Coordinates of C-alpha atoms in Angstrom, one line a residue:
M220 CA -10.0 12.7 9.9
T221 CA -9.6 14.9 6.8
R222 CA -11.3 13.5 3.7
P223 CA -8.8 13.0 0.8
G224 CA -9.2 15.3 -2.1
S225 CA -10.5 14.2 -5.5
L226 CA -8.1 11.9 -7.3
T227 CA -9.0 13.5 -10.6
L228 CA -8.1 17.0 -9.2
R229 CA -4.9 15.7 -7.6
L230 CA -3.7 14.1 -10.9
T231 CA -4.7 17.1 -12.9
L232 CA -2.7 19.4 -10.6
L233 CA 0.2 17.0 -10.7
F234 CA 0.2 16.9 -14.5
S235 CA -0.2 20.7 -14.7
A236 CA 2.7 21.1 -12.2
V237 CA 4.9 18.9 -14.4
A238 CA 3.9 20.8 -17.5
L239 CA 4.5 24.1 -15.8
I240 CA 8.0 23.0 -14.8
G241 CA 8.6 21.9 -18.4
F242 CA 7.3 25.1 -19.9
L243 CA 9.3 27.3 -17.4
G244 CA 12.4 25.3 -18.2
F245 CA 11.8 25.5 -21.9
G246 CA 11.1 29.3 -21.7
W247 CA 14.3 29.9 -19.7
L248 CA 16.4 27.9 -22.1
V249 CA 14.9 29.6 -25.2
G250 CA 15.4 33.0 -23.7
R251 CA 19.0 32.2 -22.7
A252 CA 19.7 30.8 -26.1
I253 CA 18.5 33.9 -27.8
D254 CA 20.5 36.1 -25.4
Q255 CA 23.6 34.1 -26.0
H256 CA 23.1 34.1 -29.7
F257 CA 22.9 37.9 -29.9
S258 CA 25.9 38.2 -27.5
A259 CA 27.9 35.8 -29.6
E260 CA 27.1 37.7 -32.8
D261 CA 28.0 41.0 -31.2
V262 CA 31.3 39.7 -29.8
K263 CA 32.1 38.2 -33.2
E264 CA 31.6 41.6 -34.9
L265 CA 33.5 43.5 -32.2
K266 CA 36.5 41.1 -32.6
V267 CA 36.5 41.5 -36.3
V268 CA 36.7 45.3 -35.9
A269 CA 39.4 45.0 -33.3
Q270 CA 41.4 42.6 -35.4
A271 CA 41.3 45.0 -38.4
V272 CA 42.5 47.8 -36.1
E273 CA 45.3 45.6 -34.8
T274 CA 46.4 44.8 -38.4
L275 CA 46.3 48.5 -39.3
L276 CA 48.4 49.5 -36.3
A277 CA 50.9 46.7 -36.8
G278 CA 51.7 47.9 -40.3
R279 CA 51.8 51.6 -39.5
P280 CA 55.2 53.4 -39.6
Q281 CA 56.0 55.3 -36.4
S282 CA 56.4 58.6 -38.4
A283 CA 53.1 58.2 -40.3
P284 CA 50.7 61.2 -40.0
L285 CA 47.5 60.8 -38.0
A286 CA 45.1 62.2 -40.6
P287 CA 45.3 59.3 -43.0
L288 CA 45.2 56.9 -40.1
K289 CA 41.9 58.3 -38.8
Q290 CA 40.4 57.9 -42.2
R291 CA 41.6 54.3 -42.3
F292 CA 39.9 53.7 -38.9
A293 CA 36.7 55.2 -40.3
D294 CA 36.9 52.9 -43.3
I295 CA 37.2 49.9 -40.9
L296 CA 33.9 50.8 -39.4
V297 CA 32.1 50.8 -42.7
G298 CA 29.8 47.8 -43.0
H299 CA 29.6 47.4 -39.2
H300 CA 26.4 49.2 -38.5
G301 CA 26.4 51.0 -35.2
A302 CA 30.0 50.0 -34.3
L303 CA 32.0 52.6 -32.2
L304 CA 35.8 52.7 -32.0
H305 CA 38.1 54.3 -29.5
V306 CA 42.0 54.0 -29.9
R307 CA 44.7 55.4 -27.7
D308 CA 48.5 54.9 -27.7
A309 CA 50.7 54.2 -24.6
A310 CA 51.1 57.9 -24.0
G311 CA 47.3 58.3 -23.8
R312 CA 47.1 60.2 -27.1
L313 CA 43.8 59.7 -28.8
L314 CA 44.3 58.2 -32.2
Y315 CA 40.6 57.8 -33.1
A316 CA 37.3 58.2 -31.3
S317 CA 33.8 57.7 -32.8
P318 CA 31.1 60.3 -32.1
A319 CA 29.2 60.1 -28.9
P320 CA 29.1 58.4 -26.6
D321 CA 32.5 59.0 -25.2
L322 CA 34.1 55.5 -24.7
S323 CA 36.9 56.9 -22.7
R324 CA 34.6 56.9 -19.7
I325 CA 34.5 53.1 -19.7
P326 CA 36.6 51.7 -16.8
L327 CA 39.5 49.6 -18.0
P328 CA 39.8 46.1 -16.6
A329 CA 42.9 44.7 -14.8
P330 CA 46.1 44.6 -16.9
A331 CA 46.0 40.8 -17.2
R332 CA 42.4 40.8 -18.6
L333 CA 43.2 43.8 -20.7
A334 CA 46.0 42.0 -22.5
R335 CA 43.8 39.0 -23.2
G336 CA 40.8 41.1 -24.3
T337 CA 37.6 41.3 -22.4
V338 CA 33.9 41.9 -23.2
Q339 CA 31.8 44.0 -20.8
H340 CA 28.4 45.6 -20.6
W341 CA 28.3 49.4 -20.5
Q342 CA 25.3 51.7 -20.0
D343 CA 25.4 55.4 -20.8
G344 CA 22.5 57.9 -21.0
G345 CA 19.9 55.2 -20.9
H346 CA 21.5 53.2 -23.7
H347 CA 23.2 49.9 -23.5
Y348 CA 26.4 48.8 -25.2
R349 CA 28.5 45.7 -25.5
V350 CA 32.2 46.7 -25.4
Y351 CA 35.3 44.8 -26.4
V352 CA 38.5 46.2 -24.8
K353 CA 42.0 44.9 -25.6
Q354 CA 45.5 46.2 -25.4
Y355 CA 47.7 45.3 -28.4
P356 CA 51.5 45.2 -27.8
A357 CA 53.7 47.3 -30.1
A358 CA 57.2 48.8 -30.3
A359 CA 57.7 52.4 -29.4
P360 CA 55.7 54.3 -28.5
G361 CA 54.2 51.3 -26.7
P362 CA 51.0 49.2 -26.6
Y363 CA 47.7 50.5 -28.0
T364 CA 44.4 50.3 -26.2
V365 CA 41.5 49.6 -28.4
M366 CA 37.8 49.8 -27.4
V367 CA 35.1 48.6 -29.8
A368 CA 31.5 49.0 -28.8
V369 CA 28.1 48.3 -30.4
G370 CA 24.6 49.4 -29.2
I371 CA 22.4 46.5 -28.0
D372 CA 19.2 48.4 -27.2
F373 CA 17.4 46.8 -30.2
H374 CA 18.5 43.3 -29.0
L375 CA 17.4 43.9 -25.5
R376 CA 14.0 45.2 -26.6
F377 CA 13.6 42.2 -28.9
I378 CA 14.5 39.8 -26.0
D379 CA 12.1 41.6 -23.6
D380 CA 9.2 41.4 -26.2
F381 CA 10.0 37.8 -27.0
R382 CA 10.0 36.8 -23.3
H383 CA 6.8 38.7 -22.7
M384 CA 5.2 36.8 -25.6
L385 CA 6.8 33.5 -24.4
W386 CA 5.3 33.9 -20.9
L387 CA 1.9 34.7 -22.4
M388 CA 2.2 31.5 -24.5
I389 CA 3.2 29.5 -21.5
A390 CA 0.2 30.9 -19.5
G391 CA -2.1 29.9 -22.4
G392 CA -0.4 26.6 -22.7
M393 CA -0.9 25.9 -19.0
V394 CA -4.6 26.5 -19.3
V395 CA -4.8 24.2 -22.3
M396 CA -2.6 21.6 -20.5
G397 CA -4.8 21.8 -17.4
L398 CA -7.9 21.1 -19.5
L399 CA -6.2 18.3 -21.4
S400 CA -4.9 16.8 -18.2
W401 CA -8.3 16.8 -16.7
L402 CA -9.8 15.2 -19.8
A403 CA -7.0 12.6 -19.9
V404 CA -7.5 11.7 -16.2
R405 CA -11.2 11.4 -16.7
Q406 CA -10.6 9.2 -19.7
G407 CA -8.0 7.1 -17.8
H408 CA -10.5 6.6 -14.9
K409 CA -13.2 5.1 -17.1
P410 CA -12.0 1.5 -16.4
L411 CA -12.2 2.3 -12.7
H412 CA -15.8 3.7 -13.1
R413 CA -16.7 0.5 -15.0
I414 CA -15.4 -1.6 -12.1
V415 CA -17.4 0.5 -9.7
E416 CA -20.6 0.0 -11.8
Q417 CA -20.0 -3.8 -11.8
I418 CA -19.4 -3.8 -8.1
S419 CA -22.5 -1.7 -7.4
R420 CA -24.7 -4.3 -9.2
I421 CA -23.5 -7.1 -7.0
S422 CA -26.2 -7.9 -4.4
A423 CA -26.3 -10.5 -1.6
A424 CA -28.0 -12.9 -4.0
E425 CA -25.2 -12.5 -6.5
L426 CA -22.1 -13.1 -4.4
N427 CA -20.9 -15.7 -6.9
T428 CA -20.3 -12.9 -9.4
R429 CA -16.6 -12.2 -10.1
L430 CA -14.8 -9.4 -11.9
D431 CA -12.9 -10.5 -15.0
P432 CA -9.2 -9.4 -14.4
D433 CA -8.5 -9.9 -18.1
T434 CA -10.8 -7.0 -19.1
V435 CA -9.2 -4.4 -16.9
P436 CA -6.0 -2.5 -17.3
R437 CA -2.8 -4.0 -15.9
E438 CA -2.7 -1.5 -13.1
L439 CA -6.2 -2.5 -11.9
K440 CA -5.7 -6.3 -12.2
E441 CA -4.5 -6.7 -8.6
L442 CA -7.5 -4.7 -7.5
A443 CA -9.9 -7.0 -9.4
L444 CA -8.2 -10.1 -8.0
S445 CA -8.3 -8.7 -4.5
F446 CA -11.9 -7.9 -4.8
N447 CA -12.7 -11.3 -6.2
A448 CA -10.9 -12.9 -3.2
L449 CA -13.0 -10.6 -0.9
L450 CA -16.2 -11.8 -2.7
E451 CA -15.1 -15.4 -2.1
R452 CA -14.7 -14.8 1.6
L453 CA -18.0 -13.0 1.8
E454 CA -19.7 -15.7 -0.1
E455 CA -18.3 -18.4 2.2
A456 CA -19.1 -16.4 5.3
F457 CA -22.7 -15.7 4.0
R458 CA -23.2 -19.4 3.2
R459 CA -21.9 -20.4 6.6
L460 CA -24.2 -17.8 8.3
S461 CA -27.2 -19.0 6.3
D462 CA -26.4 -22.6 7.2
F463 CA -25.8 -21.7 10.8
S464 CA -29.1 -19.9 11.0
A465 CA -30.9 -22.9 9.4
D466 CA -29.1 -25.2 11.8
I467 CA -30.1 -23.1 14.9
A468 CA -33.7 -23.0 13.8
H469 CA -33.7 -26.7 13.2
E470 CA -32.0 -27.5 16.5
L471 CA -34.2 -25.3 18.6
R472 CA -37.4 -26.2 16.8
T473 CA -37.3 -29.9 18.0
P474 CA -37.0 -29.2 21.8
V475 CA -39.5 -26.3 21.6
T476 CA -41.9 -28.6 19.8
N477 CA -41.4 -31.3 22.4
L478 CA -42.0 -28.9 25.2
M479 CA -45.2 -27.5 23.6
T480 CA -46.5 -31.1 23.0
Q481 CA -45.8 -32.2 26.5
T482 CA -47.3 -29.1 28.0
Q483 CA -50.4 -29.4 25.8
V484 CA -50.8 -33.1 26.7
A485 CA -50.4 -32.2 30.4
L486 CA -53.1 -29.6 30.2
S487 CA -55.5 -31.8 28.2
Q488 CA -56.8 -33.4 31.4
A489 CA -56.5 -33.3 35.1
R490 CA -53.5 -35.2 36.6
D491 CA -52.1 -35.9 40.0
A492 CA -49.0 -34.2 41.4
D493 CA -46.6 -37.1 40.5
A494 CA -47.6 -36.9 36.8
Y495 CA -47.1 -33.2 36.7
R496 CA -43.7 -33.6 38.5
E497 CA -42.6 -36.2 35.9
I498 CA -43.6 -33.8 33.0
L499 CA -41.7 -31.0 34.7
Y500 CA -38.6 -33.2 35.1
S501 CA -38.8 -34.0 31.4
N502 CA -39.2 -30.4 30.5
A503 CA -36.2 -29.5 32.7
E504 CA -34.0 -31.9 30.7
E505 CA -35.0 -30.1 27.5
Y506 CA -34.4 -26.7 29.1
E507 CA -30.9 -27.9 30.2
R508 CA -30.1 -29.1 26.7
M509 CA -31.3 -25.8 25.2
A510 CA -29.3 -23.8 27.7
Q511 CA -26.2 -25.8 26.9
M512 CA -26.7 -25.3 23.2
I513 CA -27.2 -21.5 23.6
S514 CA -24.1 -21.4 25.9
D515 CA -22.1 -23.2 23.2
M516 CA -23.3 -20.9 20.5
L517 CA -22.4 -17.8 22.5
F518 CA -18.9 -19.2 23.1
L519 CA -18.4 -19.8 19.3
A520 CA -19.7 -16.3 18.5
Q521 CA -17.1 -14.9 21.0
A522 CA -14.4 -17.1 19.6
D523 CA -15.2 -16.0 16.0
R524 CA -14.6 -12.3 16.9
G525 CA -11.6 -13.0 19.2
A526 CA -13.6 -12.0 22.3
A527 CA -13.2 -15.3 24.2
P528 CA -11.0 -14.4 27.2
L529 CA -7.9 -16.6 27.8
N530 CA -6.6 -17.1 31.3
N531 CA -3.0 -18.0 30.7
E532 CA -1.5 -20.2 33.4
P533 CA 0.8 -23.3 33.5
V534 CA -1.2 -26.4 32.4
D535 CA -0.1 -30.0 33.1
L536 CA -2.0 -31.8 30.3
A537 CA -1.3 -35.2 31.8
G538 CA -3.0 -34.2 35.0
E539 CA -5.9 -32.7 33.2
V540 CA -6.4 -35.8 31.0
Q541 CA -6.3 -38.0 34.1
K542 CA -9.0 -35.8 35.8
L543 CA -11.2 -36.3 32.6
F544 CA -10.5 -40.1 32.8
D545 CA -11.9 -40.0 36.4
Y546 CA -14.9 -38.0 35.2
Y547 CA -15.7 -40.4 32.3
E548 CA -14.7 -43.6 34.1
A549 CA -18.3 -44.6 35.0
W550 CA -19.6 -44.0 31.5
A551 CA -16.6 -45.8 29.9
E552 CA -17.1 -48.8 32.2
D553 CA -20.8 -48.9 31.4
R554 CA -19.8 -49.1 27.7
H555 CA -17.0 -51.5 28.4
V556 CA -14.4 -49.1 27.0
T557 CA -10.9 -48.7 28.5
L558 CA -9.1 -45.4 28.8
A559 CA -5.3 -45.2 28.4
L560 CA -2.9 -42.3 28.8
D561 CA 0.7 -42.2 27.5
G562 CA 3.3 -39.4 27.9
H563 CA 3.2 -36.0 29.5
A564 CA 3.3 -32.3 28.3
Q565 CA 3.1 -28.9 29.8
L566 CA 2.4 -25.5 28.3
A567 CA 0.9 -22.1 29.2
G568 CA -2.8 -21.6 28.3
D569 CA -6.3 -21.5 29.6
R570 CA -6.7 -24.7 31.7
L571 CA -10.5 -24.9 31.7
M572 CA -10.7 -24.2 27.9
L573 CA -8.1 -26.8 27.1
R574 CA -9.8 -29.3 29.4
R575 CA -13.1 -28.6 27.6
A576 CA -11.4 -29.2 24.2
I577 CA -9.9 -32.5 25.2
S578 CA -13.2 -33.5 27.0
N579 CA -15.1 -33.0 23.7
L580 CA -12.7 -35.3 21.9
L581 CA -12.9 -37.9 24.7
A582 CA -16.7 -37.9 24.8
N583 CA -16.8 -38.4 21.0
A584 CA -14.2 -41.2 21.2
I585 CA -16.0 -43.1 24.0
R586 CA -19.4 -42.7 22.3
H587 CA -18.1 -44.2 19.0
T588 CA -15.7 -46.9 20.4
P589 CA -17.1 -50.5 20.3
A590 CA -17.2 -52.5 23.6
G591 CA -14.0 -54.1 24.6
A592 CA -11.8 -51.5 22.8
T593 CA -9.5 -48.8 24.2
V594 CA -9.5 -45.0 23.8
S595 CA -5.9 -43.8 24.1
V596 CA -4.5 -40.3 24.6
H597 CA -0.8 -39.7 23.7
L598 CA 0.9 -36.6 24.9
Q599 CA 4.1 -35.4 23.2
Q600 CA 6.2 -32.3 23.5
N601 CA 9.4 -30.7 22.2
E602 CA 11.0 -27.3 22.5
H603 CA 8.4 -25.5 20.4
Q604 CA 5.2 -27.6 20.3
V605 CA 2.8 -29.9 22.2
R606 CA 0.8 -32.6 20.5
V607 CA -2.3 -34.3 22.0
V608 CA -3.3 -37.4 20.0
V609 CA -6.7 -39.0 20.8
H610 CA -7.2 -42.4 19.2
N611 CA -10.2 -44.6 19.2
P612 CA -11.1 -47.7 17.1
G613 CA -14.5 -47.8 15.4
T614 CA -16.3 -47.1 12.2
V615 CA -14.3 -45.4 9.6
I616 CA -15.4 -41.8 8.9
P617 CA -15.7 -41.3 5.1
A618 CA -13.4 -38.6 3.6
T619 CA -16.4 -36.5 2.5
H620 CA -17.6 -36.3 6.1
L621 CA -14.0 -35.9 7.5
A622 CA -13.5 -32.7 5.6
R623 CA -16.6 -31.1 7.3
I624 CA -16.3 -32.7 10.7
F625 CA -15.4 -29.4 12.4
V626 CA -18.4 -27.5 10.9
R627 CA -21.0 -26.4 13.4
F628 CA -24.1 -28.6 13.8
Y629 CA -22.5 -31.1 11.3
R630 CA -23.2 -34.7 12.0
V631 CA -21.6 -37.7 10.2
A632 CA -24.9 -39.6 10.4
P633 CA -27.3 -38.8 7.5
A634 CA -30.4 -36.7 8.1
R635 CA -30.8 -34.3 11.0
Q636 CA -32.1 -36.3 13.8
R637 CA -31.9 -35.9 17.5
S638 CA -30.3 -38.9 19.0
G639 CA -29.3 -37.6 22.3
E640 CA -25.7 -37.1 21.2
G641 CA -25.5 -33.4 21.4
A642 CA -26.1 -30.5 19.0
G643 CA -23.0 -31.1 16.8
L644 CA -21.1 -28.2 18.3
G645 CA -18.4 -30.1 20.3
L646 CA -15.8 -30.4 17.6
A647 CA -16.4 -26.8 16.4
I648 CA -15.8 -25.6 20.0
T649 CA -12.7 -27.7 20.2
Q650 CA -11.4 -26.2 17.0
S651 CA -12.1 -22.6 18.2
I652 CA -10.3 -23.3 21.5
V653 CA -7.3 -24.7 19.7
A654 CA -7.2 -21.7 17.3
A655 CA -7.5 -19.3 20.3
H656 CA -4.3 -20.8 21.6
G657 CA -2.6 -20.4 18.3
G658 CA -2.7 -24.1 17.4
E659 CA -4.2 -26.4 14.8
I660 CA -6.4 -29.5 14.9
S661 CA -6.7 -32.2 12.3
A662 CA -8.3 -35.6 12.0
R663 CA -7.8 -38.8 10.0
S664 CA -9.8 -42.0 9.9
D665 CA -9.0 -45.5 8.5
Q666 CA -9.3 -49.1 9.4
A667 CA -6.9 -48.6 12.4
G668 CA -9.3 -46.1 13.9
T669 CA -10.0 -42.4 14.1
V670 CA -7.3 -40.0 15.3
F671 CA -7.6 -36.4 16.4
I672 CA -4.4 -34.5 16.6
L673 CA -4.1 -31.2 18.5
C674 CA -0.9 -29.2 17.8
L675 CA -0.4 -26.3 20.3
P676 CA 2.6 -23.9 20.6
R677 CA 4.6 -24.5 23.7
R678 CA 4.9 -21.0 25.2
T679 CA 5.7 -19.5 28.5
E680 CA 3.1 -17.5 30.5
A681 CA 4.7 -14.2 29.5
E682 CA 4.7 -15.2 25.8
A683 CA 1.1 -16.4 26.0
A684 CA -0.1 -13.3 27.7
Q685 CA 1.7 -11.1 25.1
D686 CA 0.1 -13.0 22.3
T687 CA -3.3 -12.7 23.9
A688 CA -2.9 -8.9 24.4
E689 CA -1.9 -8.5 20.7

């Protein structure tokens, strides 16, 4: 993947390109304006001369001699520096012609344009002229053709020199604009550099530090808020990881200590085979508990990163709950607890994982239900959703504990003690299973009892498989 270029360089080039377009446009407009100005002044002067000629010809008697007329034409040109005049009558007779160049070589325009008068550019012998040609109507002997020209070599040289100087100024201006753009971008990036410095000073021990969005430019406020939100997530994840590590160490320390103590006691003196067998049986129970805890922790780790595989298949929840009732029947009878099922529901999901989630809830419910009471499971479904409600009477769970009941290794009972009731991972596993199926789990507790509610989307196998693949 190609690494993006420097933002400072890109912005500098962008500003320079915009400035270049502006300079080029300005230079073109100025050059065109000067050219049009000279052209307009030339045409104005040419038309003044042509108008004077028209006035003279209109008042000339047909029998008037040509000699005084030529002098009058020459007088008209006085005060018009560099103006040239060429006049012919309808018969082609030359009435007046200025010295070289010979304007008769200028091609005449079409009659319609000639009658209106037209301005054209003419080049002769390396010199450039602006020519005004018009045919003025008159009685006999007919219309007169008047050509008035003026040399524009000086104007063209001035425009060329001006454009050359203008392009040099534009080139110099572009160098200055490029430098100023670079300085402006560097100055504009200072708030971003300050944010980078603040971020670089944040360590794992200072995840509670936040950027102040009120001290950054408006354009960077969203960045500061987004980074603060990221820090909050990192702080929460780091805290959970620290707590999780502490909980793992605590939960594993107790069984390992027990195993070491029992082993040391067993080795302290000679014993018979039955005594060693009893110690090994006790150790096996601890090993089994540790193996189950490690298995649960691995499952939660897989669920956290979305790696827990789902085997999507049709699941009859009523049938699965009934199988769990059969499994827990002996334990429930021993505790004098009744199990009750109401309703039915079907969905597509992982049958074993859903059974495990409900099993965890049932085990907790049976464990905390007083003798003579009933643990009930209600199944409900509609077109889009399936609800599993597990209710058991018993001690009210305080709101402070209820908010953290799905946290790993969390126990409602104060102090961390091993009471043979598991490692505190059951509800966390249940929540992960429900989340893997795209559902939610909630709990409430009051004098009427404790209720866990599982809400699962009711999907077909194809929809569930597609969601899993995504």
